[in-house]
CSV table of C-alpha atoms in Angstrom, one decimal:
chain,number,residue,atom,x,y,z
A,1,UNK,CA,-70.6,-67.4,-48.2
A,2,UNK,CA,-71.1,-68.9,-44.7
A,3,UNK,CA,-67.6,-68.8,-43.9
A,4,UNK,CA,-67.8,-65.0,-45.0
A,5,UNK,CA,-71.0,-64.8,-42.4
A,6,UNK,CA,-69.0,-66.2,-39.8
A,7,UNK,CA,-66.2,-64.1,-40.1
A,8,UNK,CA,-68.4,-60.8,-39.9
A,9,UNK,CA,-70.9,-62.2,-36.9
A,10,UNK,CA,-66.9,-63.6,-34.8
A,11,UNK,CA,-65.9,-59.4,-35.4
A,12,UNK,CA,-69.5,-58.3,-33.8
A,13,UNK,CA,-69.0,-60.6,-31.7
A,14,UNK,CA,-65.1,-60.0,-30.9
A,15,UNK,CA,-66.2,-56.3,-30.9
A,16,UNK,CA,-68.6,-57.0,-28.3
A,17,UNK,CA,-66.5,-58.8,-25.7
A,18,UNK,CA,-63.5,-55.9,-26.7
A,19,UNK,CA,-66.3,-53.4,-24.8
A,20,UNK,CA,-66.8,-54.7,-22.0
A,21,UNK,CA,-63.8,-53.7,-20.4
A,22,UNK,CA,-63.5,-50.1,-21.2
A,23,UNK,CA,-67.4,-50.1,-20.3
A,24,UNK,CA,-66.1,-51.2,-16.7
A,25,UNK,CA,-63.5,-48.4,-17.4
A,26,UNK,CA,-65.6,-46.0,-18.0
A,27,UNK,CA,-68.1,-46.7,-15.5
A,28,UNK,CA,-65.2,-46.6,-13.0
A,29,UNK,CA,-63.8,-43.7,-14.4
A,30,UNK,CA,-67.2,-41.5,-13.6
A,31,UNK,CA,-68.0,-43.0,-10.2
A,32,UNK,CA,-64.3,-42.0,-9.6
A,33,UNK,CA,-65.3,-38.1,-10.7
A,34,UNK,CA,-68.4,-37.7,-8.9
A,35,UNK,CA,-67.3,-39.3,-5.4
A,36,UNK,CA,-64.6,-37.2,-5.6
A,37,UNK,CA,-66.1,-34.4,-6.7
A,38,UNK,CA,-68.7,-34.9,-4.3
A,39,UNK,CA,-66.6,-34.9,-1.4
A,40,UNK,CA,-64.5,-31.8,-2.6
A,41,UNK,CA,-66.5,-29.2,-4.8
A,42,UNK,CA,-64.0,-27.1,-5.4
A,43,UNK,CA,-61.7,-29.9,-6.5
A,44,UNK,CA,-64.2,-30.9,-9.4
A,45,UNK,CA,-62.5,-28.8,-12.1
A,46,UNK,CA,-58.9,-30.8,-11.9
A,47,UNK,CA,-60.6,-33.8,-11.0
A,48,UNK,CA,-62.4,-33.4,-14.1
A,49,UNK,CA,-59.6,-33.0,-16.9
A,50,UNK,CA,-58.1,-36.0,-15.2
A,51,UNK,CA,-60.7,-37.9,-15.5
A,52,UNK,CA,-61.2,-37.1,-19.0
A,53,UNK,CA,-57.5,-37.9,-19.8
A,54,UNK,CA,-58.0,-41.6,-18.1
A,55,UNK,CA,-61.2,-41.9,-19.3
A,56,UNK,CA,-59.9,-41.5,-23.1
A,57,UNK,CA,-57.3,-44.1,-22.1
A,58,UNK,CA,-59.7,-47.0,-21.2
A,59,UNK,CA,-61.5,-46.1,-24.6
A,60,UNK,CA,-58.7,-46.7,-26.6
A,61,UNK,CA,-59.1,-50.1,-26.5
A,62,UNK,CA,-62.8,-50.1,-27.4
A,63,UNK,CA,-61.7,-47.8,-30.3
A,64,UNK,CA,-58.9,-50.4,-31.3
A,65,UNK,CA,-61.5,-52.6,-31.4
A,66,UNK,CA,-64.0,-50.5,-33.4
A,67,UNK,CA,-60.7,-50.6,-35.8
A,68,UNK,CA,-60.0,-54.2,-35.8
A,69,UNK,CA,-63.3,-54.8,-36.9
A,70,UNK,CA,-62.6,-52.7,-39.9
A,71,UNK,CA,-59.2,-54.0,-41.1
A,72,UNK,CA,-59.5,-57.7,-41.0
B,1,UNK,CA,-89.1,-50.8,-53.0
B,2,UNK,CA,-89.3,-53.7,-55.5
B,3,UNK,CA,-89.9,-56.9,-54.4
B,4,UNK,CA,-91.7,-56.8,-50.8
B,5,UNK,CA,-92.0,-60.5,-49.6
B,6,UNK,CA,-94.3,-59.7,-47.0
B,7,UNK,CA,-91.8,-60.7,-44.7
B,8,UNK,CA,-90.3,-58.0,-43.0
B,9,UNK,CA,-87.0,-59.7,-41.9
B,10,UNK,CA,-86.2,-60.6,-45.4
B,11,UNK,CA,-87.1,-57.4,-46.9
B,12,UNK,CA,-84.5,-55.4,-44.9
B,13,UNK,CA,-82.1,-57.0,-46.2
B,14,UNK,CA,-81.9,-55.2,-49.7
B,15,UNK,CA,-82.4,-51.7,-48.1
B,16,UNK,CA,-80.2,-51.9,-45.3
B,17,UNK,CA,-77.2,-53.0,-48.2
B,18,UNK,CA,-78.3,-49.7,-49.5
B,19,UNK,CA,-77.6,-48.2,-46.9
B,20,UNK,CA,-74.0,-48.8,-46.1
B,21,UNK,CA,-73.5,-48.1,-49.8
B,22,UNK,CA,-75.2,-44.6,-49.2
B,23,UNK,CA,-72.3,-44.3,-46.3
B,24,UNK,CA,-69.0,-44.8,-48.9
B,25,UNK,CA,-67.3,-41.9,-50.1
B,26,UNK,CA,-68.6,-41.3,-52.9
B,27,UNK,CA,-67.6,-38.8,-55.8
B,28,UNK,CA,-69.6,-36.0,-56.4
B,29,UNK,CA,-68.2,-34.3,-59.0
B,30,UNK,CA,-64.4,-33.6,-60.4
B,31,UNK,CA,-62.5,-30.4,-59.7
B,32,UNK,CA,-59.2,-30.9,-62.0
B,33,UNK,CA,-56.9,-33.7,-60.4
B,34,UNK,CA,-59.5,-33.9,-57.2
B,35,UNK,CA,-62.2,-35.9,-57.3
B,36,UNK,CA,-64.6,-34.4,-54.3
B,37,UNK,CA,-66.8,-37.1,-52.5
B,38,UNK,CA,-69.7,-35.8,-50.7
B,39,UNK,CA,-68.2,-35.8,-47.0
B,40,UNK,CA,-65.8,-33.1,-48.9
B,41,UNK,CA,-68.0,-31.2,-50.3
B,42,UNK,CA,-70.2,-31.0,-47.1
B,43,UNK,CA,-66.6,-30.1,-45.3
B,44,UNK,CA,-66.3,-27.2,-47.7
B,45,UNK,CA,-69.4,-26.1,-47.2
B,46,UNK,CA,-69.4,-26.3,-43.6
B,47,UNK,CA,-65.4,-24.1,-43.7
B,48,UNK,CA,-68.0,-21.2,-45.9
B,49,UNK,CA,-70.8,-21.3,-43.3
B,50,UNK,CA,-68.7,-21.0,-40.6
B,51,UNK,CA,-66.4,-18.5,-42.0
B,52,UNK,CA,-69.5,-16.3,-42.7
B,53,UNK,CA,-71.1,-16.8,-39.6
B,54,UNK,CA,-67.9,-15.6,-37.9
B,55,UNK,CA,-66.9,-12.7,-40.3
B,56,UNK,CA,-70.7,-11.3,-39.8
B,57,UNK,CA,-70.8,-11.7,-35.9
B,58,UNK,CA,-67.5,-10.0,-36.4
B,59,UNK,CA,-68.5,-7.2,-37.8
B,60,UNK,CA,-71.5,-7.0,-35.9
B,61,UNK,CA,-69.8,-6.7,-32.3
B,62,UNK,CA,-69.8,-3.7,-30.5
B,63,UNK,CA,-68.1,-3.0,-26.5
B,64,UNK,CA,-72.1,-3.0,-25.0
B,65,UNK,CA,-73.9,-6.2,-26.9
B,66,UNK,CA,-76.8,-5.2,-28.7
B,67,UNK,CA,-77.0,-7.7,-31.5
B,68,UNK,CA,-78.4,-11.4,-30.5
B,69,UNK,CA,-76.6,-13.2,-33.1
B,70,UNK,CA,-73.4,-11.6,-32.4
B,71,UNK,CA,-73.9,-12.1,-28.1
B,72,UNK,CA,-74.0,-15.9,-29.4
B,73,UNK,CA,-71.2,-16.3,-31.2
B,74,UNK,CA,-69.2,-14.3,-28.2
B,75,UNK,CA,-71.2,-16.5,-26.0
B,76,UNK,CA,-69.8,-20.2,-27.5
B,77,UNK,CA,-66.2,-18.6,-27.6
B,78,UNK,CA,-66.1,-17.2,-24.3
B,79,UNK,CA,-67.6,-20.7,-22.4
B,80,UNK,CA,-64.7,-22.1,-25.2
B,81,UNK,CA,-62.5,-20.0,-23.4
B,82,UNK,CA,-63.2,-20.5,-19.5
B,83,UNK,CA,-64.1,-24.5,-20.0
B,84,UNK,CA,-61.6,-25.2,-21.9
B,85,UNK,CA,-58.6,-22.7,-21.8
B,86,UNK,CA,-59.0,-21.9,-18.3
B,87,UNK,CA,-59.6,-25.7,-17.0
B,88,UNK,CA,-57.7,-27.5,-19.2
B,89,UNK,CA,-54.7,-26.0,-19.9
B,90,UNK,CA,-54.3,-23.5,-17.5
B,91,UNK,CA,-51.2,-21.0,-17.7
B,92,UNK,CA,-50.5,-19.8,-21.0
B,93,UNK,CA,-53.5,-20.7,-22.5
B,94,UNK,CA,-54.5,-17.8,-24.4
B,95,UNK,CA,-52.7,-18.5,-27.6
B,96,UNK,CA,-54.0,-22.0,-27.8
B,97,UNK,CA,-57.0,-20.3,-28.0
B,98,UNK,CA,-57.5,-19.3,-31.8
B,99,UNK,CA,-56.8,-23.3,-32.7
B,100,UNK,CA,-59.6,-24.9,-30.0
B,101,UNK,CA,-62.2,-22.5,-31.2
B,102,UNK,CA,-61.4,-23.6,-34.6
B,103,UNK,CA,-61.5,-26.7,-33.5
B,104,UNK,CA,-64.9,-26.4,-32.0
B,105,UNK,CA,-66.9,-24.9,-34.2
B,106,UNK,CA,-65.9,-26.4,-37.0
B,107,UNK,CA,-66.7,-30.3,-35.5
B,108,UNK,CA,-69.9,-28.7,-34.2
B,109,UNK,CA,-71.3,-27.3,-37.3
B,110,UNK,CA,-70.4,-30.3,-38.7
B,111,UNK,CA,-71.8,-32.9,-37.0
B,112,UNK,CA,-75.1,-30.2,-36.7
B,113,UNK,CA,-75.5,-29.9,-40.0
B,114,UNK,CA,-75.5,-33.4,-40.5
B,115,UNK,CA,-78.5,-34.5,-38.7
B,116,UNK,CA,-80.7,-32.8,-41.1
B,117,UNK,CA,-82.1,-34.9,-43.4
B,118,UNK,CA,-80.5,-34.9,-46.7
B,119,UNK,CA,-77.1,-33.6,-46.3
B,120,UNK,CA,-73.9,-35.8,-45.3
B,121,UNK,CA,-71.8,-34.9,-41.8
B,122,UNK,CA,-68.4,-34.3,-42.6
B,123,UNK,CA,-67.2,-36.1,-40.0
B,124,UNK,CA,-68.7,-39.5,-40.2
B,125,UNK,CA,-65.5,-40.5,-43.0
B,126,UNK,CA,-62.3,-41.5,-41.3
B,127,UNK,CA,-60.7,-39.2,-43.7
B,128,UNK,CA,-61.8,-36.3,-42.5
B,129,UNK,CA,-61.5,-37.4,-38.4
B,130,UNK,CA,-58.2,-38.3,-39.5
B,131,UNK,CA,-56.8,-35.0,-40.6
B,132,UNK,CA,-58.6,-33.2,-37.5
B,133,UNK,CA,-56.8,-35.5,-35.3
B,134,UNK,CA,-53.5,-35.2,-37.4
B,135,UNK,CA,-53.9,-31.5,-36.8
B,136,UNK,CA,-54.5,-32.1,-33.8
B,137,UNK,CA,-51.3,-34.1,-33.0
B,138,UNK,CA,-49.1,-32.3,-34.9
B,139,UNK,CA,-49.8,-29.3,-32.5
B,140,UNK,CA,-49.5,-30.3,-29.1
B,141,UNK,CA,-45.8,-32.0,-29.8
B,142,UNK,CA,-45.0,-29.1,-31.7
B,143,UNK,CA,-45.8,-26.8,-28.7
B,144,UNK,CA,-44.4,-29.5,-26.5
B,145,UNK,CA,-41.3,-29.5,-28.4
B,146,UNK,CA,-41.1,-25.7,-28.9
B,147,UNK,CA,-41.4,-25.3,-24.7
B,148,UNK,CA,-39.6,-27.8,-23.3
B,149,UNK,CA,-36.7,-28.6,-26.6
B,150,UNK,CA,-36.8,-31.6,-28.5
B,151,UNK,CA,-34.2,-33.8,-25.9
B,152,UNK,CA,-36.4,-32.3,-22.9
B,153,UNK,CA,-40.1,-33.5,-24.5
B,154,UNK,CA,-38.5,-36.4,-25.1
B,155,UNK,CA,-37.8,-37.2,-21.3
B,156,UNK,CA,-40.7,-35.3,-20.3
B,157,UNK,CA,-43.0,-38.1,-21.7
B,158,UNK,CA,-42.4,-40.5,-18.6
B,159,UNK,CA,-43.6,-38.6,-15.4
B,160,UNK,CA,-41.2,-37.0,-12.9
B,161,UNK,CA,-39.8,-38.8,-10.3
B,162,UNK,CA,-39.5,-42.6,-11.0
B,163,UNK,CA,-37.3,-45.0,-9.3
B,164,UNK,CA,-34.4,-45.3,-11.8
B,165,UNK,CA,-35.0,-48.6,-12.9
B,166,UNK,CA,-39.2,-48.1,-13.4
B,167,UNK,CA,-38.4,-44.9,-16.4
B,168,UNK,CA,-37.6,-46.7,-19.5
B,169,UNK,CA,-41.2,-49.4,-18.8
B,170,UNK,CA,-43.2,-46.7,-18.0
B,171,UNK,CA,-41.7,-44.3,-20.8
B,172,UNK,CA,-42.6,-46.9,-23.5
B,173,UNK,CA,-46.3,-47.4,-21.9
B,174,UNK,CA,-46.3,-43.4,-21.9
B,175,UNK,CA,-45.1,-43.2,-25.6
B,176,UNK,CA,-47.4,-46.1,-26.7
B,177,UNK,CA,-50.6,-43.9,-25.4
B,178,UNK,CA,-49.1,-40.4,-26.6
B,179,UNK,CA,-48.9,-42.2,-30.4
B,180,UNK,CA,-52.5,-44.2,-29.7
B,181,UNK,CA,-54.1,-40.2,-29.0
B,182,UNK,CA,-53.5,-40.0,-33.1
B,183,UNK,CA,-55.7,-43.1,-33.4
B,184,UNK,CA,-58.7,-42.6,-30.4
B,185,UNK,CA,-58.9,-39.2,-31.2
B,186,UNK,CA,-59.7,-39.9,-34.7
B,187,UNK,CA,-61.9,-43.2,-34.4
B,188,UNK,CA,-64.1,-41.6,-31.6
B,189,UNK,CA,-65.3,-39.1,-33.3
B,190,UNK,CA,-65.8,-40.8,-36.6
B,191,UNK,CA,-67.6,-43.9,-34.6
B,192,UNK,CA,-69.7,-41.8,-32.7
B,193,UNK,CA,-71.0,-39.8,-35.7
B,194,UNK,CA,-71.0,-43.1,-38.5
B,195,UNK,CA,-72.7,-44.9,-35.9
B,196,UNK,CA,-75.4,-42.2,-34.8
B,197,UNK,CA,-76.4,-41.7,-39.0
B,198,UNK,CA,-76.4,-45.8,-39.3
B,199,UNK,CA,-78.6,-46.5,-36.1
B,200,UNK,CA,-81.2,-43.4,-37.1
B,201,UNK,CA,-80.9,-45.1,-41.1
B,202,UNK,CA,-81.8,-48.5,-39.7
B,203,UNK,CA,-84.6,-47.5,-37.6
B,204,UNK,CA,-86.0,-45.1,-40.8
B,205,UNK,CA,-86.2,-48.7,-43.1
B,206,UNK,CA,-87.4,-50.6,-40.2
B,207,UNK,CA,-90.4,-47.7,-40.3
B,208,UNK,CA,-90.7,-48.3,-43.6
B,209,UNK,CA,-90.7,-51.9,-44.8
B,210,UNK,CA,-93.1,-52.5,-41.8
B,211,UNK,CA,-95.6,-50.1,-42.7
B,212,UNK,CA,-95.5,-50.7,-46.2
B,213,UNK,CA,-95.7,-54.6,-45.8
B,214,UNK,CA,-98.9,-53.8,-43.5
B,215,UNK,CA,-100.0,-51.5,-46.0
B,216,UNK,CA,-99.7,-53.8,-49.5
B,217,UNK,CA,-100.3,-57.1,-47.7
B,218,UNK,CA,-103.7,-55.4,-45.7
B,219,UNK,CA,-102.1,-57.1,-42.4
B,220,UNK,CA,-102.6,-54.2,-40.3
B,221,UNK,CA,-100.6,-56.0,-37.1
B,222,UNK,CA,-97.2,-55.6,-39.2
B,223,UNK,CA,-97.7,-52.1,-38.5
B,224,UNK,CA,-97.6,-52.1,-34.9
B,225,UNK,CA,-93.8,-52.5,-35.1
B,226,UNK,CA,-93.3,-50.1,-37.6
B,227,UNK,CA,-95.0,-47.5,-35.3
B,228,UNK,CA,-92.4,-48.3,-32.8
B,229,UNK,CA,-89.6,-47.8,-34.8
B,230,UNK,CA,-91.0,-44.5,-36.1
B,231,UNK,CA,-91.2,-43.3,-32.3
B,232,UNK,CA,-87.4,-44.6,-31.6
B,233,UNK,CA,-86.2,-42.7,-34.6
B,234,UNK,CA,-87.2,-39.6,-32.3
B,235,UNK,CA,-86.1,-40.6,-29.3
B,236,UNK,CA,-82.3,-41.5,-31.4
B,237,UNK,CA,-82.5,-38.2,-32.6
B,238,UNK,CA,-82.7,-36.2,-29.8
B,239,UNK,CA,-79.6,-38.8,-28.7
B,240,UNK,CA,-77.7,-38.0,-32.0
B,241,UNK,CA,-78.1,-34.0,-31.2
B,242,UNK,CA,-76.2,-34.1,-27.5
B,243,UNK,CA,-73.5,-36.8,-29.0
B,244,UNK,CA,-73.1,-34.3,-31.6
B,245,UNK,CA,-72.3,-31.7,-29.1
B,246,UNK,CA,-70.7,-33.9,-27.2
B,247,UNK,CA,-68.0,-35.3,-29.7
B,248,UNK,CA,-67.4,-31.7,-30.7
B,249,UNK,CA,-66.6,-31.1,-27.0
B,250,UNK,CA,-64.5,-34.1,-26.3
B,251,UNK,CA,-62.4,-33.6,-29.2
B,252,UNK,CA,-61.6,-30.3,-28.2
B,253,UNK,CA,-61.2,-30.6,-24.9
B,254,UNK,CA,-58.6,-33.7,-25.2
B,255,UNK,CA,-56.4,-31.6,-27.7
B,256,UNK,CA,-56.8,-28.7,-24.8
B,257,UNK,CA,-55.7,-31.3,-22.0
B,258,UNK,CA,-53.0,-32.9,-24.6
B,259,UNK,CA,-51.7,-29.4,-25.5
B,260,UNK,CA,-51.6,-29.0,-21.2
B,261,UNK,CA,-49.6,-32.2,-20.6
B,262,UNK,CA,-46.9,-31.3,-23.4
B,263,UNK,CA,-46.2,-27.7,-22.5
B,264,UNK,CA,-46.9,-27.8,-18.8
B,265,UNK,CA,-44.4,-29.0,-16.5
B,266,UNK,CA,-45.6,-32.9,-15.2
């Protein structure tokens, strides 16, 4: 039973430290879109799809995580 | 609720077990070989309503808009259209169209229907996120493969213009993600909607073992939490209804900008 316990707190936990990097990512990812939309309006449209496209990248590994958690 | 301790930390316990049971597929009734879990049956029912609501405003639509409802429906196809179609994929668009309003709706009406209380979203079982996104998939390479050929996609998955050397790393990285889209574009959507229902369950048992606790054990302090609770279960839901849009927006827009990348020229 406790070793079951700690196995499912270690995946929360693993979970948790997964996040942090796509959170950085992410947050990256969006200051990226509205600086550069911000200096070129008419830009924000492309700038946008791209963004979306690397912002699904850097959640990919919080997904794989979110996975992990799930198949061991 | 058999059983209150009068400790609220060790009576959420029990519930909150309930809970994640509540969450497992399960079967609702048997339709010959087919055993239909609930998520199924709520899918079905969702593919009726929104067949219905589109054959009506169909009906209904007329070259000057008079009726509201069917103004609506044109409404969500046309922004569909222009955010999607004309941003995201750009030439050529048009008969990707038909598929990402599909796409759309029915992930919309979904996860909408879901957040009333008492029914199941459709999309918060990995089953279900797992076919979209398998749908999903299967198009863009098809389309990829029908515009550029099979030998020509192939290449086409590392970007033009590489040093020699630099094409066959970057091709596997490339390839790696373009498989991985099968997997985020499932999991998102089912994490986002499992989580939303399991946050908003939590906070509902943490409403009501406190106030019941306060309430059987007269210790009207152990309310005070459950007050809380009962105010974040609003503030959640309000949450749950944009990520609901949300999801049903990123999904489609990522199979838009997928679709883009394999038929477009890098």
């Amino acid at each position: 039973m406790e070793t079951i316990m700690t196995i499912a707190a270690l995946k929360i936990v693993g979970y948790g430290l997964g996040t942090i990097g796509p959170g950085i990512g992410l947050g990256l990812c969006g200051y990226g879109l509205c600086v550069g939309a911000a200096r070129q309006p008419e830009m924000a449209g492309r700038l946008f799809t791209n963004a979306l496209i690397f912002g699904a990248l850097a959640e990919a590994l919080a997904l794989i995580g979110f996975v992990l958690t799930f198949i061991f | 609720m058999e059983g209150l301790t009068g400790n609220p930390l060790a009576d959420i316990v029990a519930p909150i077990e309930e809970l994640s049971e509540s969450f497992n597929s399960a079967v609702v009734f048997q339709l010959g070989p087919w055993s239909i879990s609930q998520y199924t049956l709520w899918m079905f029912i969702v593919i009726v309503l929104l067949v219905a609501i589109v054959l009506i405003a169909a009906k209904k639509i007329t070259l000057v808009p008079k009726n509201k409802f069917a103004s609506m429906v044109e409404y969500g196809y046309d922004a569909i259209r222009r955010n999607m179609g004309e941003g995201a994929i750009g030439h050529g668009y048009e008969k990707h169209m038909p598929f990402l309003a599909t796409l759309f709706f029915f992930i919309l009406l979904a996860n909408v229907i879901g957040l009333i209380p008492g029914t199941k979203t459709a999309t918060g079982t990995l089953s279900v996120t797992w076919a979209l996104a398998l749908i999903s998939f299967v198009y863009f390479n098809f389309y990829g493969v029908k515009a550029k050929g099979g030998w020509g996609y192939i290449k086409a998955i590392a970007p033009h213009g590489l040093p020699k050397p630099m094409v066959p790393v970057i091709w596997f990285f490339e390839f790696f993600s373009l498989v991985i889209r099968l997997l985020t574009l499932a999991v998102r959507l089912y994490g986002n909607m499992f989580a939303g229902h399991m946050i908003l369950g939590i906070f509902a048992i943490m409403t009501q073992v406190f106030v019941l606790d306060a309430i059987l054990f007269a210790s009207p302090l152990t309310a005070l939490p459950g007050v809380v609770w009962f105010l974040f279960i609003f503030i959640m839901y309000v949450l749950e209804c944009l990520v609901a849009f949300l999801q049903a927006y990123v999904f489609t827009i990522l199979s838009a900008v997928y679709i883009g990348l394999a038929t477009g020229e890098h």
